[in-house]
Amino acid sequence: MHHPIPLDVQYSFNDNLIYETDLSGIITYANQNFCKVTGFKREELMGKNHSIFKHPDVPDDLYNNLWSTKKSLKQWFSVLKNMRRDGMYFWSDIHCTIKYDDNNKEVGFLIVHKPTSSLNIEEETERYAQYNIK
């Protein structure tokens, strides 16, 4: 798996980024905007775990709690610092919702990333710091 070196360079974006995973967090779909912003080709993403975007600044406990919570909720919202393939980072508001098949069986998750505000970034950075104090 590709492990970039984190760079202290923020990448900005304006369009919604959409990807889908199965119930285990394996990526099954990514729209073109998502590929562009993350720096990965679609074929590089398919079959990979969503944690490929986890930025090392995001505390492991927070990240693991966030993604394990998604399995018990029908939808959730969060702000998250993500890492691109080249090591640059991007912040986003995330909306995650359950995907169902034609028989109303849970089959995965639909995740939408939207640009976030500087206030949200500031608050989330403080939250990350609190996790690191523990």
GROMACS .gro file of C-alpha atoms in nm:
model
  134
    1MET     CA    1   0.000   0.000   0.000
    2HIS     CA    2   0.118   0.352  -0.077
    3HIS     CA    3   0.233   0.544   0.234
    4PRO     CA    4   0.313   0.907   0.149
    5ILE     CA    5   0.525   1.131   0.365
    6PRO     CA    6   0.297   1.398   0.517
    7LEU     CA    7   0.365   1.746   0.385
    8ASP     CA    8   0.261   2.063   0.562
    9VAL     CA    9   0.080   2.185   0.251
   10GLN     CA   10  -0.297   2.218   0.237
   11TYR     CA   11  -0.483   2.125  -0.079
   12SER     CA   12  -0.806   2.316  -0.144
   13PHE     CA   13  -1.109   2.193  -0.336
   14ASN     CA   14  -1.455   2.321  -0.421
   15ASP     CA   15  -1.660   2.029  -0.551
   16ASN     CA   16  -1.822   1.742  -0.362
   17LEU     CA   17  -1.613   1.428  -0.339
   18ILE     CA   18  -1.800   1.099  -0.331
   19TYR     CA   19  -1.687   0.747  -0.263
   20GLU     CA   20  -1.851   0.424  -0.153
   21THR     CA   21  -1.730   0.134   0.057
   22ASP     CA   22  -1.856  -0.210   0.146
   23LEU     CA   23  -1.941  -0.283   0.510
   24SER     CA   24  -1.572  -0.351   0.586
   25GLY     CA   25  -1.458  -0.010   0.459
   26ILE     CA   26  -1.319  -0.137   0.128
   27ILE     CA   27  -1.360   0.121  -0.148
   28THR     CA   28  -1.600   0.011  -0.421
   29TYR     CA   29  -1.654   0.342  -0.604
   30ALA     CA   30  -1.495   0.689  -0.625
   31ASN     CA   31  -1.613   0.979  -0.838
   32GLN     CA   32  -1.372   1.173  -1.057
   33ASN     CA   33  -1.360   1.467  -0.813
   34PHE     CA   34  -1.258   1.233  -0.534
   35CYS     CA   35  -0.978   1.088  -0.747
   36LYS     CA   36  -0.857   1.435  -0.845
   37VAL     CA   37  -0.848   1.570  -0.489
   38THR     CA   38  -0.691   1.260  -0.333
   39GLY     CA   39  -0.438   1.226  -0.616
   40PHE     CA   40  -0.517   0.857  -0.668
   41LYS     CA   41  -0.633   0.695  -0.990
   42ARG     CA   42  -0.965   0.516  -0.958
   43GLU     CA   43  -0.801   0.177  -1.017
   44GLU     CA   44  -0.557   0.248  -0.730
   45LEU     CA   45  -0.850   0.307  -0.493
   46MET     CA   46  -1.071   0.011  -0.578
   47GLY     CA   47  -1.029  -0.266  -0.323
   48LYS     CA   48  -0.832  -0.051  -0.077
   49ASN     CA   49  -0.945   0.031   0.276
   50HIS     CA   50  -1.070   0.385   0.332
   51SER     CA   51  -0.791   0.438   0.585
   52ILE     CA   52  -0.561   0.500   0.288
   53PHE     CA   53  -0.660   0.869   0.338
   54LYS     CA   54  -0.596   0.883   0.714
   55HIS     CA   55  -0.365   1.169   0.800
   56PRO     CA   56  -0.115   1.092   1.079
   57ASP     CA   57  -0.231   1.406   1.266
   58VAL     CA   58  -0.568   1.236   1.323
   59PRO     CA   59  -0.546   1.048   1.654
   60ASP     CA   60  -0.591   0.674   1.605
   61ASP     CA   61  -0.850   0.650   1.883
   62LEU     CA   62  -1.061   0.926   1.730
   63TYR     CA   63  -1.035   0.777   1.381
   64ASN     CA   64  -1.116   0.424   1.495
   65ASN     CA   65  -1.410   0.544   1.705
   66LEU     CA   66  -1.544   0.748   1.416
   67TRP     CA   67  -1.536   0.462   1.166
   68SER     CA   68  -1.659   0.198   1.410
   69THR     CA   69  -1.949   0.426   1.503
   70LYS     CA   70  -2.061   0.438   1.139
   71LYS     CA   71  -2.154   0.072   1.162
   72SER     CA   72  -2.411   0.139   1.435
   73LEU     CA   73  -2.555   0.462   1.295
   74LYS     CA   74  -2.757   0.508   0.978
   75GLN     CA   75  -2.572   0.831   0.904
   76TRP     CA   76  -2.317   1.060   1.067
   77PHE     CA   77  -2.133   1.386   1.007
   78SER     CA   78  -1.778   1.483   1.096
   79VAL     CA   79  -1.485   1.707   1.004
   80LEU     CA   80  -1.166   1.524   0.917
   81LYS     CA   81  -0.812   1.594   0.802
   82ASN     CA   82  -0.731   1.365   0.509
   83MET     CA   83  -0.407   1.291   0.328
   84ARG     CA   84  -0.356   1.291  -0.047
   85ARG     CA   85  -0.137   1.046  -0.236
   86ASP     CA   86   0.138   1.308  -0.262
   87GLY     CA   87   0.138   1.380   0.115
   88MET     CA   88  -0.054   1.709   0.097
   89TYR     CA   89  -0.363   1.725   0.316
   90PHE     CA   90  -0.720   1.844   0.280
   91TRP     CA   91  -0.989   1.910   0.536
   92SER     CA   92  -1.350   1.819   0.468
   93ASP     CA   93  -1.696   1.798   0.616
   94ILE     CA   94  -1.795   1.434   0.582
   95HIS     CA   95  -2.145   1.294   0.557
   96CYS     CA   96  -2.161   0.915   0.573
   97THR     CA   97  -2.480   0.720   0.519
   98ILE     CA   98  -2.570   0.350   0.490
   99LYS     CA   99  -2.629   0.199   0.143
  100TYR     CA  100  -2.898  -0.065   0.098
  101ASP     CA  101  -2.958  -0.320  -0.174
  102ASP     CA  102  -3.297  -0.387  -0.337
  103ASN     CA  103  -3.394  -0.614  -0.045
  104ASN     CA  104  -3.327  -0.336   0.209
  105LYS     CA  105  -3.014  -0.514   0.332
  106GLU     CA  106  -2.718  -0.297   0.442
  107VAL     CA  107  -2.441  -0.338   0.185
  108GLY     CA  108  -2.203  -0.049   0.247
  109PHE     CA  109  -2.158   0.322   0.296
  110LEU     CA  110  -2.185   0.632   0.080
  111ILE     CA  111  -1.942   0.903   0.190
  112VAL     CA  112  -1.955   1.262   0.070
  113HIS     CA  113  -1.674   1.508   0.141
  114LYS     CA  114  -1.745   1.881   0.113
  115PRO     CA  115  -1.514   2.177   0.171
  116THR     CA  116  -1.522   2.287   0.535
  117SER     CA  117  -1.483   2.623   0.708
  118SER     CA  118  -1.172   2.757   0.879
  119LEU     CA  119  -1.368   2.759   1.206
  120ASN     CA  120  -1.439   2.385   1.173
  121ILE     CA  121  -1.071   2.323   1.098
  122GLU     CA  122  -0.966   2.521   1.405
  123GLU     CA  123  -1.211   2.335   1.631
  124GLU     CA  124  -1.110   1.994   1.497
  125THR     CA  125  -0.740   2.075   1.536
  126GLU     CA  126  -0.807   2.155   1.903
  127ARG     CA  127  -0.996   1.826   1.937
  128TYR     CA  128  -0.698   1.637   1.792
  129ALA     CA  129  -0.473   1.808   2.046
  130GLN     CA  130  -0.699   1.696   2.333
  131TYR     CA  131  -0.669   1.334   2.217
  132ASN     CA  132  -0.292   1.365   2.211
  133ILE     CA  133  -0.287   1.494   2.572
  134LYS     CA  134  -0.451   1.177   2.705
   0.00000   0.00000   0.00000
